[in-house]
XYZ file of C-alpha atoms in Angstrom:
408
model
C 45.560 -54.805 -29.124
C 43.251 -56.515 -26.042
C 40.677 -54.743 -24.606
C 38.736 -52.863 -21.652
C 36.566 -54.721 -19.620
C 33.795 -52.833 -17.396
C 32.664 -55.415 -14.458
C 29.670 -54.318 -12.740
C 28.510 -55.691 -9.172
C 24.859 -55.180 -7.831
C 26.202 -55.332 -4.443
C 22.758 -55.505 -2.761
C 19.071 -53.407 -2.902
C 20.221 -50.286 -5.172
C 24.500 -50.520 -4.537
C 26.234 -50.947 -7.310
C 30.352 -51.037 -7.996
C 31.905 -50.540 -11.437
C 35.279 -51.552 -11.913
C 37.008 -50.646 -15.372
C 40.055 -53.319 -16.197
C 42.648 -52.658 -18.825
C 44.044 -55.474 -20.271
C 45.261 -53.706 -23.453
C 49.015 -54.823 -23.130
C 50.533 -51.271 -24.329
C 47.791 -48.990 -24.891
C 46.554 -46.396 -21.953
C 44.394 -43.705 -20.988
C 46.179 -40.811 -19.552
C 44.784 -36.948 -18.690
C 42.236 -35.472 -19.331
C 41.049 -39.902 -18.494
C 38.236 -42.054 -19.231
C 34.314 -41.080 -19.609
C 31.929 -43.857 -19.114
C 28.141 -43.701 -20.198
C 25.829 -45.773 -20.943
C 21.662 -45.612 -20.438
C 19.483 -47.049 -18.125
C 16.791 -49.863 -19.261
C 13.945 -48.218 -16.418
C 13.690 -45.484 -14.958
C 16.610 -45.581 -12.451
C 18.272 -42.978 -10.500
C 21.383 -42.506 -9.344
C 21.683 -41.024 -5.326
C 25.096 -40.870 -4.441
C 28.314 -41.907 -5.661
C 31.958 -42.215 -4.604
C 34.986 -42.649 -6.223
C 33.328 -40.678 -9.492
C 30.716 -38.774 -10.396
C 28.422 -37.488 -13.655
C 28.477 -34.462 -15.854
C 25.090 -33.140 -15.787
C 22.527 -33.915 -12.762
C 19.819 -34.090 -15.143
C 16.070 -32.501 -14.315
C 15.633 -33.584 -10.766
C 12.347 -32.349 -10.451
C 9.764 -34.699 -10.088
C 11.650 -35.198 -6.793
C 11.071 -33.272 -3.528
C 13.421 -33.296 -0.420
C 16.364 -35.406 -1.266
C 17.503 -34.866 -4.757
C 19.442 -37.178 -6.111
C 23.025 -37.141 -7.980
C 21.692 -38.048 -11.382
C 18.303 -38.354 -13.125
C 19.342 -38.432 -16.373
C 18.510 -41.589 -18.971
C 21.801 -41.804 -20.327
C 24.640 -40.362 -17.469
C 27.891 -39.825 -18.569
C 30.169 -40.609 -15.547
C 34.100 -39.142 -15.002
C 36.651 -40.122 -12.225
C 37.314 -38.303 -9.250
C 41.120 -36.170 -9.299
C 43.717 -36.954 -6.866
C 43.196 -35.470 -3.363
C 39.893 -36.226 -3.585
C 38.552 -36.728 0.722
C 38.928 -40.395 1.625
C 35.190 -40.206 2.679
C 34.536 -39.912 -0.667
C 36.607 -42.797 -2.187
C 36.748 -45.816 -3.295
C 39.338 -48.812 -3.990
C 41.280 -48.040 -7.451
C 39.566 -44.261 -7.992
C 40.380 -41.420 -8.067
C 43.409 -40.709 -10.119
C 41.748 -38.113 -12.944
C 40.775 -41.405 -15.111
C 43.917 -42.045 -16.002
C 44.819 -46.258 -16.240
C 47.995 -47.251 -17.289
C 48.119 -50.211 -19.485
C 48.422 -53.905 -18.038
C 52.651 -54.227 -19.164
C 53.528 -50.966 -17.880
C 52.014 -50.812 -14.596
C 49.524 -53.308 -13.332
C 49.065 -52.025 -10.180
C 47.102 -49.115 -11.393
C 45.713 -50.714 -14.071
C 41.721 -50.664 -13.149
C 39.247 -47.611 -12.145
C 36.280 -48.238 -9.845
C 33.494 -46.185 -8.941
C 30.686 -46.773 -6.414
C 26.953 -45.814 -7.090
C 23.616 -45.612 -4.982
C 20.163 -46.452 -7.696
C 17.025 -46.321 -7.468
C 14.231 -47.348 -8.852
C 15.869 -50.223 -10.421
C 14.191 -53.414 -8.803
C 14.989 -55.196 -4.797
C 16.118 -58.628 -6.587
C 18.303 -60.028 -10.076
C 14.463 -60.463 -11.144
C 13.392 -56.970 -10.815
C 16.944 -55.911 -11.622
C 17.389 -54.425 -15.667
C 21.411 -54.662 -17.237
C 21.634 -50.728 -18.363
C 22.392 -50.896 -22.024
C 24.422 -48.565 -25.307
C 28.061 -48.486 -23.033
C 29.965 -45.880 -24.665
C 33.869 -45.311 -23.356
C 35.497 -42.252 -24.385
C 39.348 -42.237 -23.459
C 39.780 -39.348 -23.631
C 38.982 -38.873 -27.268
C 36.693 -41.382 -29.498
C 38.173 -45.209 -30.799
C 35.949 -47.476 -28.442
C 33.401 -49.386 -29.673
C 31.706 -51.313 -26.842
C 29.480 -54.696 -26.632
C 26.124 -55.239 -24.758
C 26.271 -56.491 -21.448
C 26.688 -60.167 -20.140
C 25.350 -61.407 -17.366
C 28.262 -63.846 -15.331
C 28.509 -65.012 -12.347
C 28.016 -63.138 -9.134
C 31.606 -62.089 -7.642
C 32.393 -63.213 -4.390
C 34.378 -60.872 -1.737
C 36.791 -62.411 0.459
C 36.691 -60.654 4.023
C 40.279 -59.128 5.566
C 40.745 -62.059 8.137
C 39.313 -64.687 5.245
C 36.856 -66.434 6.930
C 34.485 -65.273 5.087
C 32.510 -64.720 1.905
C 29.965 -62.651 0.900
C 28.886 -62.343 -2.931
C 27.075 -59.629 -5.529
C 23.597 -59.750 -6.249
C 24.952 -60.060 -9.804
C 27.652 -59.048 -12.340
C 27.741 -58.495 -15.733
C 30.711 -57.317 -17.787
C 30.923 -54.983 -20.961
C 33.884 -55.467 -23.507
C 34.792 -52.312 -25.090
C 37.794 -52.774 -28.548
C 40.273 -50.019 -29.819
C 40.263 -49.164 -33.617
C 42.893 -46.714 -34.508
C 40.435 -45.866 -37.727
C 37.661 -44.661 -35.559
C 39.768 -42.756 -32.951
C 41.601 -40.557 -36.084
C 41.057 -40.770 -39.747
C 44.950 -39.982 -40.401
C 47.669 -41.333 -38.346
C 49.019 -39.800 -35.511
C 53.040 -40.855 -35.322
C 55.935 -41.264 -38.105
C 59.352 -43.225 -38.089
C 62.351 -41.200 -39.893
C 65.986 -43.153 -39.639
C 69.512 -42.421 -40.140
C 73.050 -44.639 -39.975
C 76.760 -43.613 -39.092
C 77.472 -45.680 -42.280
C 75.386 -42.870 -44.575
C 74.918 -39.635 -44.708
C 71.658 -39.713 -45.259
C 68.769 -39.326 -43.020
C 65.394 -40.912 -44.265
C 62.344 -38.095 -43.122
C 59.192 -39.511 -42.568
C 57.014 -39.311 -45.668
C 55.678 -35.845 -46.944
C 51.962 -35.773 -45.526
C 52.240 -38.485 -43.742
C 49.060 -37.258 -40.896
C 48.297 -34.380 -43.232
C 49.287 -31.616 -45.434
C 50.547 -27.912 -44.551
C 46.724 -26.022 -45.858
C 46.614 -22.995 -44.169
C 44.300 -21.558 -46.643
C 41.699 -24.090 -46.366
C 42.151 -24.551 -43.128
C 43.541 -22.157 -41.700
C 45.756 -22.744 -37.871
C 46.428 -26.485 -39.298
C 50.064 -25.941 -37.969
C 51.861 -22.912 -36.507
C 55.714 -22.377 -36.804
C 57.770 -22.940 -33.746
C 59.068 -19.014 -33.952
C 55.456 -17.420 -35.251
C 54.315 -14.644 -33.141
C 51.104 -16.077 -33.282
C 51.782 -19.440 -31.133
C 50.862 -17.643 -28.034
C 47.563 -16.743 -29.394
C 46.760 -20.046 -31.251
C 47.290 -22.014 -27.920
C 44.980 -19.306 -26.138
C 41.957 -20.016 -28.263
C 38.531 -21.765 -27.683
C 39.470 -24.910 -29.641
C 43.111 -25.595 -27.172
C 39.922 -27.639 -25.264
C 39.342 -30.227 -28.430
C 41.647 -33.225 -28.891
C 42.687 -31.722 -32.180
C 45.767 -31.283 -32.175
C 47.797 -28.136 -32.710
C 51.356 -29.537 -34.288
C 54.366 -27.555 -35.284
C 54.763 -27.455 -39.180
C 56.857 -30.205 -40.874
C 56.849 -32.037 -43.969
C 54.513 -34.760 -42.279
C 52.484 -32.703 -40.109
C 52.538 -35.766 -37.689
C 52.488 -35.194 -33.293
C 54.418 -37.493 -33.123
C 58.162 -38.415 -34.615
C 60.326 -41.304 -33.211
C 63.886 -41.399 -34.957
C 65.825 -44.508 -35.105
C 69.594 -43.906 -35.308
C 72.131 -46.463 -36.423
C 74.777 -45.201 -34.160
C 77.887 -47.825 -33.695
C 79.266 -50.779 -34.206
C 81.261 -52.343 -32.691
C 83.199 -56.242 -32.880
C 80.581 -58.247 -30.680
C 77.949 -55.402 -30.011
C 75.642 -52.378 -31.931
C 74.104 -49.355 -30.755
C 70.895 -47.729 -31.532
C 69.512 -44.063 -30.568
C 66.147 -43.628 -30.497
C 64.487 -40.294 -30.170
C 60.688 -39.195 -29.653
C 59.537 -35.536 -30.738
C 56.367 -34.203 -29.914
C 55.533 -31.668 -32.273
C 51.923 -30.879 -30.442
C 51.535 -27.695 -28.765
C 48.293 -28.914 -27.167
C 49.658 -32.430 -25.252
C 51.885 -33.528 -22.884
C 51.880 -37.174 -23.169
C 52.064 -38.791 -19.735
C 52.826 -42.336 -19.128
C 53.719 -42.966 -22.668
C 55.443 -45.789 -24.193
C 56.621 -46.782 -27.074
C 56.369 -50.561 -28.734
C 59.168 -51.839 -31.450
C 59.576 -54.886 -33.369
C 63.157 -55.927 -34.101
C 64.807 -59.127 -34.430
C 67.645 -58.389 -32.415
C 65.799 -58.198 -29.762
C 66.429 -61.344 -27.933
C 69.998 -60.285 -27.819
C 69.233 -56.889 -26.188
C 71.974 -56.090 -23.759
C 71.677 -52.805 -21.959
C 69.056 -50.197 -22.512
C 69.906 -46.702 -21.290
C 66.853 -43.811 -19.561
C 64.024 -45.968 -20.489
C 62.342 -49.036 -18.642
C 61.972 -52.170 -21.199
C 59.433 -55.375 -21.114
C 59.798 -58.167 -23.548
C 56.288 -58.745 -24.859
C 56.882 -61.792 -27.330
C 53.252 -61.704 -29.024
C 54.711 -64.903 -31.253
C 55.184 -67.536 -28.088
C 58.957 -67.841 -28.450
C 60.266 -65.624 -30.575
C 61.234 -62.769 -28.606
C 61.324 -59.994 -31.452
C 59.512 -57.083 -29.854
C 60.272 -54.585 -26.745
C 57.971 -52.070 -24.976
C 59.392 -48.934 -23.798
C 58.170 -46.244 -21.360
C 59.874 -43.808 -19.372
C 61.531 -43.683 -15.920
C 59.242 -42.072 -13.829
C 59.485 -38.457 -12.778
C 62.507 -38.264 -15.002
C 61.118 -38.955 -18.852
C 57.981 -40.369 -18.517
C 56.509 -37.056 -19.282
C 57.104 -36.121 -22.719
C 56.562 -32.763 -22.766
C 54.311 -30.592 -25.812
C 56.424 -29.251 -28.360
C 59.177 -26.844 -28.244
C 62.864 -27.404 -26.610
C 61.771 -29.935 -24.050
C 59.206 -31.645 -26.242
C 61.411 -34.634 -26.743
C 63.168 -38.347 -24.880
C 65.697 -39.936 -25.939
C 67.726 -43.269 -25.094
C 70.336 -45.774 -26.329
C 70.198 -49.588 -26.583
C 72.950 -51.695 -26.864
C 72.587 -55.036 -28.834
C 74.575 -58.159 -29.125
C 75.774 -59.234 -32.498
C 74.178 -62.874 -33.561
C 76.534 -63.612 -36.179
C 74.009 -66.026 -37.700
C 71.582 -63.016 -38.779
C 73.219 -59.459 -37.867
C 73.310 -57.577 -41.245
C 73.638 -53.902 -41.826
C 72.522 -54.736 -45.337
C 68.930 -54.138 -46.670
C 67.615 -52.085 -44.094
C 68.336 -54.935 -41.679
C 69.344 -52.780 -38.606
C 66.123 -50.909 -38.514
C 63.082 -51.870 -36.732
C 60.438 -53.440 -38.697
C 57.218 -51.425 -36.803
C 56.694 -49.205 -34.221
C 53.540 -48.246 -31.838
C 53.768 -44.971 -29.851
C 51.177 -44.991 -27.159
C 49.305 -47.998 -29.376
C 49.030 -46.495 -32.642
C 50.742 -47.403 -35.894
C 53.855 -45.355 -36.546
C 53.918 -45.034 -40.321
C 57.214 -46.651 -41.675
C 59.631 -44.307 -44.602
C 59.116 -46.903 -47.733
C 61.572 -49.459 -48.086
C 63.606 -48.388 -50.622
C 64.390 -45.007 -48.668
C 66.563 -46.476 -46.202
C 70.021 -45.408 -45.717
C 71.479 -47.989 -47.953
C 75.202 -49.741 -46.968
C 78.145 -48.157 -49.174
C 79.631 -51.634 -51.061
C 82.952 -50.030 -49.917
C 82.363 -50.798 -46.307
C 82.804 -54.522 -46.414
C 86.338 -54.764 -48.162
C 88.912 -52.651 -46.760
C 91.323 -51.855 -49.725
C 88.047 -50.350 -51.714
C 87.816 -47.984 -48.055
C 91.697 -46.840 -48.815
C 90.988 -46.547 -52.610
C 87.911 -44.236 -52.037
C 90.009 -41.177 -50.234
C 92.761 -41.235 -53.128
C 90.645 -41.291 -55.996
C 88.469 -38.298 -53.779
C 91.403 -36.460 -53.741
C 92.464 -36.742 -57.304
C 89.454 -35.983 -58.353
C 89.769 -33.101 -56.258
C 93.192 -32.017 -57.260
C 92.483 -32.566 -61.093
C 89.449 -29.739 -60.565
C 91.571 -27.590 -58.704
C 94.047 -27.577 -61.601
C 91.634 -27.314 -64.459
């Protein structure tokens, strides 16, 4: 899944710059964006800061004239929104602590923050590495490491005939676990074939169960009088969600549709529902693993990276949305849903549409798990589609079947 990396500079006496890095290939933080905290080894300060600032200010009293921006121990520290003044900002801040992951946009794939201490030492003697990092993004999932110590960056000047380096730097890896960010999983995968009629649901109960007695507000019909209300409440603020009643309960459904097929080519739908009243998902993507993917041809509405995690074998595809068209999915209701096509080329060597062949073998929607229908769910391939006198025979004996009851 990779990993965040938070490199910190002790520019000189008491400046400091703190530059979050995303190197998780497909996983983001978007709104309400990232909280950083961690606590200080001494008895530091903060003064001033651009590009963010903290939560609380702490009891300042011990000092008299100039206050500063933080005393607490342990700050918690947020991003600065867009439109923040440019006197107060910083390279890479200032975008409501949203970072998009390092496949789907690069470019704004860091957060930086500048901070004034004191009281924390005049040299990398005197100097103490704050320690307990915490990263919140926006809800819980990151477990981070203690601080290392590297080498001092060095700063290129604009006409680069120059250098001037950090006091120090030390870095702070922070790792994803889907367990610790939600007990119960937060997406599904339901599928369905022009060669069957039937379509494959996800599993009952998949991210939970419809318990309205013991816990009551769990879900909330799409029609109920009372969505207004539920939406309104004290706990819209918490990152549980609020999700439309279904069978799974999940926020999240992505359907995968088995639409044509043609002599050299196939076609695929693919469909995302959100079924959360409380979140629009911005900036999010969607990861699938599929062999046919080295002979993708066209992909229709959505943007589409090759990721190849195996080194040659080029079997699984990240898509995100065009932006300002569908890279907002929207909460749920009418417009709480993108879809697309993709177009494959046959490889006669391994295209199948038996045993569940033409459906993708996992899916990630904004880097969690999607849970998979069971194997022997899938819309299974009618033994009359491969010979074409048993697809004549089938009508006639339909409609003599037919005409015999009709008779009787």
């Amino acid at each position: 899944m990779g990993h965040y990396k938070l490199d910190s500079r002790w520019l000189c006496f008491g400046q400091a710059v703190v530059t979050i890095f995303n190197f998780q290939q497909y996983r983001h933080i978007q709104a309400p964006g990232w909280t950083l905290g961690w606590t200080w080894a001494k008895k530091e300060v903060i003064w001033s800061m651009m590009g963010g600032q903290t939560t609380e200010q702490g009891d300042c009293s011990r000092f008299k004239g100039n206050i500063p921006h933080c005393c607490k121990k342990d700050p918690t520290v947020v991003d600065l929104l867009p439109g923040t003044p440019y006197n107060q900002q910083i390279a890479n801040c200032c975008k409501g602590g949203v970072i998009n992951s390092w496949v789907q946009d690069p470019a704004n794939a860091a957060s930086s923050f500048q901070l004034s201490v004191g009281a924390a030492g005049t040299t990398n003697k005197t100097v103490r590495v704050p320690k307990n990092f915490t990263l919140k993004a926006p809800g819980p999932g990151y477990t981070c490491g203690p601080a290392k110590i590297v080498k001092p960056t060095k700063f290129i000047s604009a006409d680069k005939r120059r250098v001037t380096q950090a006091m120090m730097t030390w870095n702070v890896t922070c790792t994803y676990s889907q367990f610790l960010s939600q007990k119960t999983p937060t997406c599904c995968v339901s599928l369905s074939s022009f060669y069957n009629d039937t379509i494959v649901p996800c599993p009952t109960c998949t991210c939970g169960c419809q318990n309205n007695i013991t816990q009551p507000g769990s879900c909330v019909e799409g029609d109920s009088p009372y969505l207004a209300s539920a939406l309104s409440s004290s706990s819209k603020n918490s990152y549980t969600p609020l999700v439309q009643c279904t069978n799974h309960m999940c926020p999240i459904r992505v359907h995968w549709h088995v639409k044509l097929n043609y002599k050299e080519y196939w076609r695929v739908k693919i469909t995302i529902t959100n079924f959360n009243y409380r979140m629009n998902y911005t900036e999010w993507n969607l990861v699938v693993q599929h062999p046919n993917f080295d002979n993708l041809t066209q992909i229709f509405s959505f943007n589409y990276k090759s990721l190849t995690p195996y080194a040659a074998i080029n079997d699984t595809a990240m898509l995100w949305g065009v932006k300002f068209y569908n890279d907002l999915l929207m909460q749920a209701g009418p417009l709480g849903n993108v879809q697309s096509e993709l177009l494959f080329r046959k490889d006669k060597s391994t295209f199948t549409f038996e045993k569940g062949w033409a459906f993708p073998r996992r899916i990630y929607f904004n880097g969690d798990n999607c849970v998979m229908p069971p194997p022997d769910a899938y819309p299974w391939l009618p033994n009359a589609s491969s010979r074409s006198v048993a697809s004549l025979v089938g009508p006639i004996m339909t409609f003599f079947a037919s005409l015999v009851f009709l008779l009787g």
